[in-house]
């Protein structure tokens, strides 16, 4: 398997394009990841996660329907999603190789990723609703992040049973028989009134208390947690996603566990990131190099 994320044309200039490698090894699975794809007028333009967020409409989606400024989604979301697309494509190519005996070339890009993750939004009743209407429906509902007396709380109340739980929990049972509010569309039409009343009620308690109350009522909710809080979260730890290991240069470091856990073949904890050259010998030995050949490569400055 070979993965590269150069701008289109760079791998060929280095003699590492698919055609060159497949000539030596027809079984190779070769994956190219770029910003804008391998073709088209922008293919060689430099692009990073925030740049493609803005080009691909995701930053526009984060702005309010009243015309507030676009906003980036933090956390390199497009990078991670595109990486997942690449991994899925590689697995498909490996499965195909098991049947055919030969490898193949595959590609994806940050632009592919940002468009794929918005598929439902991009094509939502496009012939009947304006983009502004869809943006409003998806971004400004009664389900939202609310301020509380201390901290913020997200509530999801679109389904009837969750709407029922909201109304009963906040003592707003009159809404359950209000003919205007019997559908999600009806509630959306009167969202300003509903949001104001819910906000008023939630200001009576801290977010942590409301989280416990709504959880007991089986209404999907969460207190808004910070990243530092999440790194010591007992639930994330219980699921094996938070771990600590000894790093050669830094001492004890925290890292994330494997996000997919297989019962029969669980694998090993990934451990801390290696230092430069830490695993050179192990990788080359596994690739078939003899110890003396590795020593020569190191002496010639080819590897560290």
Short mmCIF file of C-alpha atoms in Angstrom, two decimals:
data_model
loop_
_atom_site.label_atom_id
_atom_site.label_comp_id
_atom_site.label_asym_id
_atom_site.label_seq_id
_atom_site.Cartn_x
_atom_site.Cartn_y
_atom_site.Cartn_z
CA UNK A 1 0.00 0.00 0.00
CA UNK A 2 1.21 3.52 -0.80
CA UNK A 3 -0.45 6.77 0.33
CA UNK A 4 0.62 10.24 -0.82
CA UNK A 5 -0.83 13.69 -0.21
CA UNK A 6 1.27 15.88 -2.49
CA UNK A 7 -0.22 18.36 -4.93
CA UNK A 8 -1.02 16.61 -8.22
CA UNK A 9 2.13 16.13 -10.28
CA UNK A 10 4.62 16.10 -7.41
CA UNK A 11 4.63 12.30 -6.93
CA UNK A 12 5.32 11.82 -10.66
CA UNK A 13 8.18 14.31 -10.49
CA UNK A 14 9.70 12.23 -7.69
CA UNK A 15 9.23 8.98 -9.62
CA UNK A 16 6.63 7.81 -7.12
CA UNK A 17 3.47 7.99 -9.21
CA UNK A 18 1.15 5.01 -9.56
CA UNK A 19 2.33 4.07 -13.04
CA UNK A 20 5.95 3.83 -11.90
CA UNK A 21 5.23 1.80 -8.76
CA UNK A 22 2.63 -0.48 -10.37
CA UNK A 23 5.15 -1.43 -13.04
CA UNK A 24 7.32 -2.88 -10.29
CA UNK A 25 4.47 -4.20 -8.15
CA UNK A 26 1.10 -4.71 -9.91
CA UNK A 27 -0.50 -5.64 -6.56
CA UNK A 28 0.10 -2.20 -5.07
CA UNK A 29 -2.86 -0.29 -3.66
CA UNK A 30 -2.02 3.38 -4.25
CA UNK A 31 -4.05 6.20 -2.67
CA UNK A 32 -3.72 9.90 -3.53
CA UNK A 33 -5.20 12.50 -1.17
CA UNK A 34 -5.19 16.13 -2.30
CA UNK A 35 -6.96 19.38 -1.56
CA UNK A 36 -9.06 19.83 -4.70
CA UNK A 37 -8.67 16.52 -6.55
CA UNK A 38 -6.42 15.34 -9.36
CA UNK A 39 -8.21 17.17 -12.19
CA UNK A 40 -9.84 20.50 -12.83
CA UNK A 41 -8.63 24.11 -12.86
CA UNK A 42 -7.91 24.20 -9.11
CA UNK A 43 -6.14 20.83 -8.82
CA UNK A 44 -2.70 22.34 -8.15
CA UNK A 45 -3.90 25.11 -5.87
CA UNK A 46 -2.70 24.76 -2.25
CA UNK A 47 -5.47 23.88 0.14
CA UNK A 48 -5.85 23.06 3.83
CA UNK A 49 -8.85 22.15 5.99
CA UNK A 50 -10.02 25.74 6.74
CA UNK A 51 -9.45 26.83 3.15
CA UNK A 52 -11.59 24.01 1.75
CA UNK A 53 -14.23 24.54 4.46
CA UNK A 54 -14.68 28.02 3.03
CA UNK A 55 -14.54 26.95 -0.61
CA UNK A 56 -16.90 24.02 -0.05
CA UNK A 57 -19.74 25.88 1.65
CA UNK A 58 -19.27 24.52 5.16
CA UNK A 59 -18.26 27.90 6.62
CA UNK A 60 -21.30 29.47 4.92
CA UNK A 61 -23.53 26.87 6.59
CA UNK A 62 -22.34 27.94 10.05
CA UNK A 63 -23.53 31.52 9.62
CA UNK A 64 -26.98 32.43 10.86
CA UNK A 65 -29.83 32.91 8.36
CA UNK A 66 -29.98 36.58 9.29
CA UNK A 67 -26.65 37.02 7.51
CA UNK A 68 -24.02 36.74 10.22
CA UNK A 69 -20.45 36.20 9.10
CA UNK A 70 -19.39 32.71 7.97
CA UNK A 71 -17.65 30.64 10.64
CA UNK A 72 -15.16 27.79 10.53
CA UNK A 73 -15.84 24.45 12.18
CA UNK A 74 -12.95 23.94 14.54
CA UNK A 75 -11.06 20.71 14.96
CA UNK A 76 -9.94 19.94 11.37
CA UNK A 77 -13.18 18.13 10.67
CA UNK A 78 -12.64 17.95 6.91
CA UNK A 79 -9.13 16.54 7.35
CA UNK A 80 -10.38 13.73 9.55
CA UNK A 81 -13.39 12.90 7.42
CA UNK A 82 -11.32 12.81 4.24
CA UNK A 83 -8.84 10.51 5.98
CA UNK A 84 -11.72 8.18 6.81
CA UNK A 85 -12.82 8.22 3.17
CA UNK A 86 -9.29 7.30 2.11
CA UNK A 87 -9.13 4.46 4.63
CA UNK A 88 -12.47 3.08 3.44
CA UNK A 89 -11.35 3.28 -0.18
CA UNK A 90 -8.10 1.47 0.61
CA UNK A 91 -10.02 -1.35 2.31
CA UNK A 92 -12.26 -1.68 -0.74
CA UNK A 93 -9.22 -1.86 -3.00
CA UNK A 94 -7.63 -4.53 -0.79
CA UNK A 95 -10.82 -6.60 -0.91
CA UNK A 96 -10.90 -6.22 -4.70
CA UNK A 97 -7.27 -7.38 -4.83
CA UNK A 98 -8.17 -10.54 -2.94
CA UNK A 99 -10.47 -11.42 -5.85
CA UNK A 100 -8.47 -10.14 -8.81
CA UNK A 101 -4.90 -10.50 -7.60
CA UNK A 102 -3.98 -6.98 -8.72
CA UNK A 103 -3.99 -3.62 -7.01
CA UNK A 104 -5.33 -0.31 -8.22
CA UNK A 105 -5.17 3.47 -7.93
CA UNK A 106 -7.69 5.42 -5.86
CA UNK A 107 -8.07 9.03 -4.90
CA UNK A 108 -10.04 11.37 -2.72
CA UNK A 109 -9.67 15.00 -1.67
CA UNK A 110 -10.63 17.53 0.97
CA UNK A 111 -13.18 18.93 -1.47
CA UNK A 112 -14.68 15.46 -1.93
CA UNK A 113 -14.89 15.17 1.85
CA UNK A 114 -16.50 18.55 2.49
CA UNK A 115 -19.11 17.90 -0.19
CA UNK A 116 -19.82 14.34 0.94
CA UNK A 117 -20.44 15.36 4.55
CA UNK A 118 -22.99 17.94 3.38
CA UNK A 119 -24.83 15.68 0.91
CA UNK A 120 -28.15 15.91 2.73
CA UNK A 121 -27.94 19.69 2.95
CA UNK A 122 -26.75 20.29 -0.57
CA UNK A 123 -29.61 18.40 -2.18
CA UNK A 124 -32.46 19.00 0.28
CA UNK A 125 -35.57 19.61 -1.88
CA UNK A 126 -33.49 21.90 -4.05
CA UNK A 127 -36.31 22.42 -6.56
CA UNK A 128 -38.81 23.50 -3.91
CA UNK A 129 -36.86 25.30 -1.21
CA UNK A 130 -34.29 28.06 -1.42
CA UNK A 131 -30.85 27.44 0.12
CA UNK A 132 -31.66 30.14 2.68
CA UNK A 133 -34.75 28.26 3.84
CA UNK A 134 -32.84 25.01 4.21
CA UNK A 135 -30.07 26.78 6.05
CA UNK A 136 -32.60 28.23 8.47
CA UNK A 137 -34.32 24.90 9.05
CA UNK A 138 -31.09 23.08 9.78
CA UNK A 139 -29.26 25.74 11.74
CA UNK A 140 -31.85 27.50 13.89
CA UNK A 141 -34.35 25.11 15.44
CA UNK A 142 -35.88 24.70 18.86
CA UNK A 143 -33.26 21.97 19.20
CA UNK A 144 -30.17 24.06 19.93
CA UNK A 145 -27.56 25.12 22.44
CA UNK A 146 -29.16 27.09 25.28
CA UNK A 147 -27.55 29.26 27.96
CA UNK A 148 -28.36 28.26 31.52
CA UNK A 149 -27.68 29.79 34.91
CA UNK A 150 -24.18 28.32 34.61
CA UNK A 151 -22.83 26.90 31.37
CA UNK A 152 -24.59 25.79 28.20
CA UNK A 153 -26.89 22.88 27.39
CA UNK A 154 -27.80 21.29 24.07
CA UNK A 155 -31.34 19.87 23.76
CA UNK A 156 -32.72 17.75 20.90
CA UNK A 157 -36.53 17.87 20.87
CA UNK A 158 -37.62 17.28 17.26
CA UNK A 159 -39.27 13.85 17.66
CA UNK A 160 -42.70 13.80 19.35
CA UNK A 161 -41.58 11.85 22.42
CA UNK A 162 -38.69 14.24 23.02
CA UNK A 163 -40.93 17.27 22.52
CA UNK A 164 -43.30 15.73 25.06
CA UNK A 165 -40.40 15.25 27.50
CA UNK A 166 -39.29 18.86 27.08
CA UNK A 167 -42.75 20.25 27.73
CA UNK A 168 -43.40 18.11 30.81
CA UNK A 169 -39.94 18.66 32.27
CA UNK A 170 -40.22 22.44 32.00
CA UNK A 171 -43.86 22.60 33.11
CA UNK A 172 -45.04 23.76 29.68
CA UNK A 173 -47.75 21.13 29.16
CA UNK A 174 -50.00 23.69 27.46
CA UNK A 175 -47.77 23.38 24.41
CA UNK A 176 -48.77 19.74 24.05
CA UNK A 177 -52.32 20.71 23.12
CA UNK A 178 -51.55 23.92 21.25
CA UNK A 179 -52.72 23.23 17.66
CA UNK A 180 -49.88 25.38 16.27
CA UNK A 181 -47.23 23.11 17.78
CA UNK A 182 -48.32 19.61 16.86
CA UNK A 183 -45.72 19.16 14.10
CA UNK A 184 -42.03 19.92 13.74
CA UNK A 185 -42.86 22.36 10.94
CA UNK A 186 -45.38 24.13 13.18
CA UNK A 187 -42.92 24.39 16.03
CA UNK A 188 -40.28 25.72 13.64
CA UNK A 189 -42.70 28.40 12.44
CA UNK A 190 -43.09 29.64 16.04
CA UNK A 191 -39.51 29.01 17.10
CA UNK A 192 -38.82 32.54 18.38
CA UNK A 193 -41.62 32.26 20.95
CA UNK A 194 -40.62 28.74 21.98
CA UNK A 195 -36.89 29.43 22.18
CA UNK A 196 -37.45 32.51 24.35
CA UNK A 197 -39.63 30.57 26.81
CA UNK A 198 -37.28 27.60 27.01
CA UNK A 199 -34.33 29.96 27.51
CA UNK A 200 -36.18 31.67 30.33
CA UNK A 201 -36.86 28.37 32.12
CA UNK A 202 -33.35 27.02 31.66
CA UNK A 203 -31.88 30.13 33.28
CA UNK A 204 -33.22 28.83 36.61
CA UNK A 205 -30.61 26.07 37.01
CA UNK A 206 -27.02 25.25 36.02
CA UNK A 207 -26.40 23.14 32.92
CA UNK A 208 -25.14 20.19 34.97
CA UNK A 209 -28.45 19.98 36.85
CA UNK A 210 -30.51 20.27 33.67
CA UNK A 211 -28.44 17.53 32.05
CA UNK A 212 -29.34 15.16 34.88
CA UNK A 213 -33.01 16.19 34.78
CA UNK A 214 -33.45 15.80 31.02
CA UNK A 215 -31.46 12.58 30.97
CA UNK A 216 -33.86 11.14 33.56
CA UNK A 217 -36.72 12.20 31.26
CA UNK A 218 -35.01 10.42 28.31
CA UNK A 219 -34.60 13.66 26.35
CA UNK A 220 -31.34 13.73 24.32
CA UNK A 221 -29.14 16.41 25.85
CA UNK A 222 -25.67 17.26 26.99
CA UNK A 223 -23.90 19.93 28.92
CA UNK A 224 -21.34 21.62 26.67
CA UNK A 225 -17.97 20.24 27.71
CA UNK A 226 -14.56 21.74 27.01
CA UNK A 227 -11.70 19.77 25.49
CA UNK A 228 -9.74 19.78 28.81
CA UNK A 229 -12.81 18.33 30.52
CA UNK A 230 -13.14 15.64 27.89
CA UNK A 231 -9.55 14.53 28.39
CA UNK A 232 -10.40 13.47 31.95
CA UNK A 233 -13.95 12.32 31.19
CA UNK A 234 -14.72 9.03 33.01
CA UNK A 235 -17.04 7.77 30.29
CA UNK A 236 -14.49 8.27 27.50
CA UNK A 237 -11.96 6.56 29.74
CA UNK A 238 -14.30 3.64 30.40
CA UNK A 239 -14.58 3.06 26.65
CA UNK A 240 -10.82 2.80 26.25
CA UNK A 241 -10.37 6.02 24.30
CA UNK A 242 -8.12 7.77 26.85
CA UNK A 243 -4.76 6.30 27.78
CA UNK A 244 -1.32 7.25 29.05
CA UNK A 245 2.06 5.95 27.91
CA UNK A 246 5.72 6.72 28.50
CA UNK A 247 7.35 8.77 25.72
CA UNK A 248 11.13 8.54 25.28
CA UNK A 249 11.64 12.30 25.39
CA UNK A 250 8.55 13.69 27.09
CA UNK A 251 7.82 11.19 29.83
CA UNK A 252 4.15 10.30 30.49
CA UNK A 253 1.88 11.51 27.68
CA UNK A 254 -1.84 11.13 27.10
CA UNK A 255 -3.12 9.75 23.83
CA UNK A 256 -6.29 8.40 22.26
CA UNK A 257 -6.99 4.70 21.99
CA UNK A 258 -8.28 2.89 18.91
CA UNK A 259 -11.75 4.23 17.98
CA UNK A 260 -12.85 0.91 16.43
CA UNK A 261 -12.49 -2.15 18.63
CA UNK A 262 -12.66 -5.66 17.18
CA UNK A 263 -13.53 -8.46 19.61
CA UNK A 264 -11.62 -11.27 17.89
CA UNK A 265 -8.65 -9.23 16.67
CA UNK A 266 -8.39 -6.24 19.00
CA UNK A 267 -4.84 -5.25 18.13
CA UNK A 268 -2.58 -3.31 20.48
CA UNK A 269 -2.72 0.14 22.01
CA UNK A 270 -1.04 2.55 19.55
CA UNK A 271 1.17 4.17 22.17
CA UNK A 272 2.76 7.63 21.96
CA UNK A 273 4.03 9.05 18.66
CA UNK A 274 7.55 7.77 17.88
CA UNK A 275 10.61 9.96 17.82
CA UNK A 276 12.21 10.62 14.43
CA UNK A 277 13.91 7.41 13.35
CA UNK A 278 12.81 5.43 16.41
CA UNK A 279 11.29 2.62 14.34
CA UNK A 280 13.56 2.76 11.29
CA UNK A 281 15.24 -0.59 11.94
CA UNK A 282 11.97 -2.38 12.71
CA UNK A 283 10.28 -1.07 9.56
CA UNK A 284 13.20 -1.92 7.27
CA UNK A 285 13.69 -5.37 8.81
CA UNK A 286 10.00 -6.09 8.22
CA UNK A 287 10.44 -4.92 4.62
CA UNK A 288 13.21 -7.50 4.10
CA UNK A 289 16.38 -5.43 4.54
CA UNK A 290 19.32 -7.14 6.23
CA UNK A 291 20.97 -5.44 9.24
CA UNK A 292 24.12 -4.64 7.26
CA UNK A 293 22.06 -3.06 4.46
CA UNK A 294 20.24 -0.92 7.04
CA UNK A 295 23.58 0.15 8.48
CA UNK A 296 24.76 1.23 5.04
CA UNK A 297 21.58 3.23 4.44
CA UNK A 298 22.09 4.99 7.73
CA UNK A 299 25.77 5.64 7.03
CA UNK A 300 24.88 7.14 3.66
CA UNK A 301 22.30 9.43 5.26
CA UNK A 302 19.41 7.79 3.43
CA UNK A 303 17.57 7.01 6.70
CA UNK A 304 17.88 7.99 10.31
#
